[in-house]
Short mmCIF file of C-alpha atoms in Angstrom, two decimals:
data_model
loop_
_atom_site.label_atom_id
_atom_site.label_comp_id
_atom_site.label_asym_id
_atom_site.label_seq_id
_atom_site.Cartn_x
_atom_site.Cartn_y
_atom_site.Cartn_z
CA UNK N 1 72.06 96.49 100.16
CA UNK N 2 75.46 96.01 100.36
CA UNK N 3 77.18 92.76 101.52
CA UNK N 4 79.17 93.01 104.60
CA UNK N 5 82.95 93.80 104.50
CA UNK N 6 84.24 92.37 107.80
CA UNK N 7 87.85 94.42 108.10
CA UNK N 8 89.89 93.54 110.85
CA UNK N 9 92.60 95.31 112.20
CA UNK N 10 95.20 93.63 114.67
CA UNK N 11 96.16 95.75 117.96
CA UNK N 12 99.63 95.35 119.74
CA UNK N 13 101.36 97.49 122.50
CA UNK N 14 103.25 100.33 121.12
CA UNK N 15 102.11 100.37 117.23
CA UNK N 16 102.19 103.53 115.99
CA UNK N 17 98.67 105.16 115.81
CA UNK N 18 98.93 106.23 112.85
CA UNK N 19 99.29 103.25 111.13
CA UNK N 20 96.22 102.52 112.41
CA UNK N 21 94.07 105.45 112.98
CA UNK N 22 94.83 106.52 109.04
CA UNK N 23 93.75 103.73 107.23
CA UNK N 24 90.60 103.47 109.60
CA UNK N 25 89.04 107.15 109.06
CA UNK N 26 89.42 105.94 105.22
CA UNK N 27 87.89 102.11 105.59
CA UNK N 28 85.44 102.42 107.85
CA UNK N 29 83.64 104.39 105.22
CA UNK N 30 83.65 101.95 102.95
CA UNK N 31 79.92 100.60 101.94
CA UNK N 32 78.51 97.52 104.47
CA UNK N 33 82.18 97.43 106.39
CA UNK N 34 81.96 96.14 110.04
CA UNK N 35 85.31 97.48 111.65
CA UNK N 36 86.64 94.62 114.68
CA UNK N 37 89.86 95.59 116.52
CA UNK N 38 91.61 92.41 117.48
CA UNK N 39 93.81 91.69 119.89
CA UNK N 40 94.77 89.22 122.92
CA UNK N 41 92.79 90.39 125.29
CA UNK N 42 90.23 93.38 125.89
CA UNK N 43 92.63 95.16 128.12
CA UNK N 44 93.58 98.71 126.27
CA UNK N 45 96.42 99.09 124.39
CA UNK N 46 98.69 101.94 124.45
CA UNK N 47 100.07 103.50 121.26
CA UNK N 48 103.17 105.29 120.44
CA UNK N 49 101.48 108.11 120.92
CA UNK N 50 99.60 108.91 124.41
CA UNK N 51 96.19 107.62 123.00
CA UNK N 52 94.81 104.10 124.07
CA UNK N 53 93.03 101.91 121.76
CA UNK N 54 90.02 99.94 122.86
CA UNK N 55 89.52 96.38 121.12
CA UNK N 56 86.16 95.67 120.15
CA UNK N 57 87.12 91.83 120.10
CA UNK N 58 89.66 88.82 121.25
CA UNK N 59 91.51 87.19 118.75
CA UNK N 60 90.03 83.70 119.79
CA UNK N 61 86.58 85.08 118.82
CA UNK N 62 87.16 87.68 115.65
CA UNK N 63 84.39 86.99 113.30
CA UNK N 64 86.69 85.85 109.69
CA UNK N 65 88.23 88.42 107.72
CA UNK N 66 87.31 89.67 104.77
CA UNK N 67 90.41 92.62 105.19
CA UNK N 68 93.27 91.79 107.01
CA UNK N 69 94.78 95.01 108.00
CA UNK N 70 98.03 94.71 110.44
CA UNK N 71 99.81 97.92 111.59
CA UNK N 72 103.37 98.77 112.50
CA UNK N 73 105.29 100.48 115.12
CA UNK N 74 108.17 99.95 117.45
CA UNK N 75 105.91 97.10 119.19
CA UNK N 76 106.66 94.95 115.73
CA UNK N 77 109.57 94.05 117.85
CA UNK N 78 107.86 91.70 120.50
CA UNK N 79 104.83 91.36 118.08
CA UNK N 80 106.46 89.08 116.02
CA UNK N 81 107.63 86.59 119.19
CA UNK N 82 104.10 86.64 120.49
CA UNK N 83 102.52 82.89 119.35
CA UNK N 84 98.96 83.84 119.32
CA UNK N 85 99.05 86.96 118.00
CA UNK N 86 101.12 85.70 114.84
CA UNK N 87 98.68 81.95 114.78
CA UNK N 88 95.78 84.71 114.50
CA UNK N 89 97.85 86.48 111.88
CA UNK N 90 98.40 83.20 109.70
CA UNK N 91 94.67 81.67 110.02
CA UNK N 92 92.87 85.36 108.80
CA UNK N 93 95.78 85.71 106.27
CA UNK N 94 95.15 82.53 104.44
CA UNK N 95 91.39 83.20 104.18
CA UNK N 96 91.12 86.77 104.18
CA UNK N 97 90.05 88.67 100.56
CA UNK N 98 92.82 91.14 101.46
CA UNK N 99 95.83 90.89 103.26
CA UNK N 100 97.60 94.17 104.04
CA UNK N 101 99.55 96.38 106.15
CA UNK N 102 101.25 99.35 107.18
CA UNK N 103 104.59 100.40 107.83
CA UNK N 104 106.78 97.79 109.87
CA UNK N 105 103.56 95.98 109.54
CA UNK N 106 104.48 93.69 106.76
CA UNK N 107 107.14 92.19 109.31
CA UNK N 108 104.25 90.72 111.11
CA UNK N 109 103.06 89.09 107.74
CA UNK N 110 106.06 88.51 106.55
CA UNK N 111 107.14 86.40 109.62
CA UNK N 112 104.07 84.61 108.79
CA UNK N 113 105.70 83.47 105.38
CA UNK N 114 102.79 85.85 104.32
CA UNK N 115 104.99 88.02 101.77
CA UNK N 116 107.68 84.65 99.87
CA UNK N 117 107.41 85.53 96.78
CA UNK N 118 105.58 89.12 97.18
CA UNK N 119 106.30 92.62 95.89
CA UNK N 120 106.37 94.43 99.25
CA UNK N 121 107.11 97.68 100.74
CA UNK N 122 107.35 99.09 104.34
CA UNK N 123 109.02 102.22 106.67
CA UNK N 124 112.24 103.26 104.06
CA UNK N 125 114.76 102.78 107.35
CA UNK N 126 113.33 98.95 107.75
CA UNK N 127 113.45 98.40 103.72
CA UNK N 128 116.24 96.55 103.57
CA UNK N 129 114.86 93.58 105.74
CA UNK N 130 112.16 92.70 103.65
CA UNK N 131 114.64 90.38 101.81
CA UNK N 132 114.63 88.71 105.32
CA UNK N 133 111.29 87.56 105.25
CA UNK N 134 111.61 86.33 101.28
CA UNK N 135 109.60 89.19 100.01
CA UNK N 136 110.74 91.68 96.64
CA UNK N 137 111.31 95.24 98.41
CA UNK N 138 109.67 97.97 96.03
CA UNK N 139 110.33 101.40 96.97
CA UNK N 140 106.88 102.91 96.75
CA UNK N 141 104.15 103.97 98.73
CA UNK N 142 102.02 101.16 98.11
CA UNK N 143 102.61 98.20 96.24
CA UNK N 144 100.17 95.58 95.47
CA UNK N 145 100.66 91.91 94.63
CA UNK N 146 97.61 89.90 94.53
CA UNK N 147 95.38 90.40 96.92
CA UNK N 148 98.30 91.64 99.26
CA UNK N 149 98.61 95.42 99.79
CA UNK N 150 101.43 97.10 101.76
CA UNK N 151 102.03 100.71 102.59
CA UNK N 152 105.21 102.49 103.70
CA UNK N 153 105.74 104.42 106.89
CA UNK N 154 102.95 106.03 108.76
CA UNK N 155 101.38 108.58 106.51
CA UNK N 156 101.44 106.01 103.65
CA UNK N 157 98.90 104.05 105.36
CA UNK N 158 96.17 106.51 104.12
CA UNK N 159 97.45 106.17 100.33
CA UNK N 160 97.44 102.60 100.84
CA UNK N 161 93.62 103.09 102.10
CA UNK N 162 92.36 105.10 99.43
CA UNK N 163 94.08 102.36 97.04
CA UNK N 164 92.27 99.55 98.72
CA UNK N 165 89.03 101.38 98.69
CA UNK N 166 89.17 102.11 95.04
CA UNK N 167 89.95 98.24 94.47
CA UNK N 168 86.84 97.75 96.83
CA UNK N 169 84.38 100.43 96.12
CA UNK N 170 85.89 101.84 92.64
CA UNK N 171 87.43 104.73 91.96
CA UNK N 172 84.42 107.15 91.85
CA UNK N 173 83.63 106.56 95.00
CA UNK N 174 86.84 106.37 96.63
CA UNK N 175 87.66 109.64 94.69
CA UNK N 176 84.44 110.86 96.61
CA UNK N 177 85.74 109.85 100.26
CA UNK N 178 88.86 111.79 99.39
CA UNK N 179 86.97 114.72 99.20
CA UNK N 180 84.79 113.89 101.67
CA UNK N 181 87.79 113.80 104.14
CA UNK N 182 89.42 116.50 102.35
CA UNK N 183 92.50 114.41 101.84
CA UNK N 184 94.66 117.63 99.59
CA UNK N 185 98.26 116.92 101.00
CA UNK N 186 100.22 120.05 100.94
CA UNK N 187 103.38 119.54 103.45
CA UNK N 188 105.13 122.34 104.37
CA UNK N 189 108.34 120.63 103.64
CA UNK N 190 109.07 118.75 100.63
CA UNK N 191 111.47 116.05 102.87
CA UNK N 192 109.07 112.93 103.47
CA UNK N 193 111.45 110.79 101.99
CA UNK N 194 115.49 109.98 102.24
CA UNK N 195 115.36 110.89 98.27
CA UNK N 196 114.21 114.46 99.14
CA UNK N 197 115.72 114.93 102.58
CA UNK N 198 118.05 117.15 103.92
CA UNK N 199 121.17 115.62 104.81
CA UNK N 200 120.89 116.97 108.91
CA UNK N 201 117.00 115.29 108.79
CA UNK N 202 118.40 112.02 107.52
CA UNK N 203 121.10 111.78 109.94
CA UNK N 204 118.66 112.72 112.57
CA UNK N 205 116.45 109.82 111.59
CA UNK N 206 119.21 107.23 110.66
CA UNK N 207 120.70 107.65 114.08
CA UNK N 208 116.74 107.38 115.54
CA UNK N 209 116.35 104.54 113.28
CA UNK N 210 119.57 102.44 113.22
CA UNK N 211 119.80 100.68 116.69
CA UNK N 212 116.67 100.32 116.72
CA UNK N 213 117.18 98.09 113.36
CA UNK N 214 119.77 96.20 114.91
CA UNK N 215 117.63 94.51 117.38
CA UNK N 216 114.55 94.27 115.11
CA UNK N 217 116.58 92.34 112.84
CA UNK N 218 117.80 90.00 115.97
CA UNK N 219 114.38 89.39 116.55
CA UNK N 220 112.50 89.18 112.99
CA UNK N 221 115.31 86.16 112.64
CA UNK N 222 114.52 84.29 115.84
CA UNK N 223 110.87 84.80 114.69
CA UNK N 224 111.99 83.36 111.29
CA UNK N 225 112.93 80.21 112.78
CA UNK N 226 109.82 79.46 114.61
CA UNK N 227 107.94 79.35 111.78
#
């Protein structure tokens, strides 16, 4: 029988969903895992996205970690101010097997001090922060150092999945669950990234993006000086 893989996910107002729904459908599946979804309280918590998560636990009485997984989202913003979400964040970090995250995600361990030293990535229009939090940016999908995993914006979160699961389960059987969830990208579009964009799709998103950056920044420093 398989031993049980605790993964724990932390919840915040206004992460984006699928940061967190993506990597779930893939790790949920993996052999023994228990799934918990942390947060403050057991109030819902709205998404980006119209749907409301439902925690299954506080983060005063999480069972330990054995996969850290923290998602990103607009709501990084206050996320990283918030004292006991980010003292939850730093006790399952340090003892966790795996420390990951998603997207803007990796601002939430990198506040932490999580990521000094760290090959990281995260969403390509917050990239250039991750310098901020003393991690290595790495333009890629997912990028592993350690036992630390991070995964760029949104939609990467399932490619980082599939890579933990493989780490986790092996390849075989990860290369199963793709099938099994008949993971065969084939975008209409060939513009997921500012490399292959369109010039009127990246101004779009830069000007989406951009002030929104501003005030992150303003933030992830105050945050920086709590530690």
């Amino acid at each position: 029988m398989a031993e049980t893989l605790n993964i724990v996910f932390v919840l915040f107002p206004n992460l984006t969903q699928l940061d967190f729904t993506g990597p779930l459908q893939v790790l949920s599946r993996l052999p023994g895992s228990k799934v918990y979804l942390a947060a403050k309280s057991m109030d819902a918590i709205p998404t980006d996205a119209v749907l409301t998560l439902n925690p299954t636990c506080m983060f005063s009485d999480c069972p330990p970690a054995d996969v850290l997984c923290v998602p990103g989202g607009f709501g990084v913003d206050d996320a990283i101010l918030d004292e006991e979400l980010m003292g939850f964040v730093k006790r399952e970090g340090a003892r966790a097997k795996y420390v990951t995250s998603v997207c803007t995600g990796s601002y939430i361990l990198g506040a932490e001090g999580l990521l000094n030293g760290k090959r990281a990535t995260t969403h390509w229009a917050y990239h250039e922060a991750l310098t901020d939090v003393g991690a290595i940016p790495v333009k890629e999908r997912v990028v592993r150092d350690g036992n630390i995993f991070t995964g760029g914006g949104v939609t990467a979160g399932i490619d980082f999945a599939f890579t933990l699961a493989a780490e986790i389960a092996g390849d075989e059987f990860a290369k199963a669950l793709q099938l099994g969830l008949e993971y065969d990208p084939a975008p209409p579009f060939d513009c997921g990234s500012p490399g292959k964009s369109t010039n009127e799709a990246l101004d779009a998103m830069n000007q989406r993006y951009r002030p929104r950056f501003e005030e992150f920044r303003g933030k992830l420093a105050l945050a920086m000086k709590t530690q």
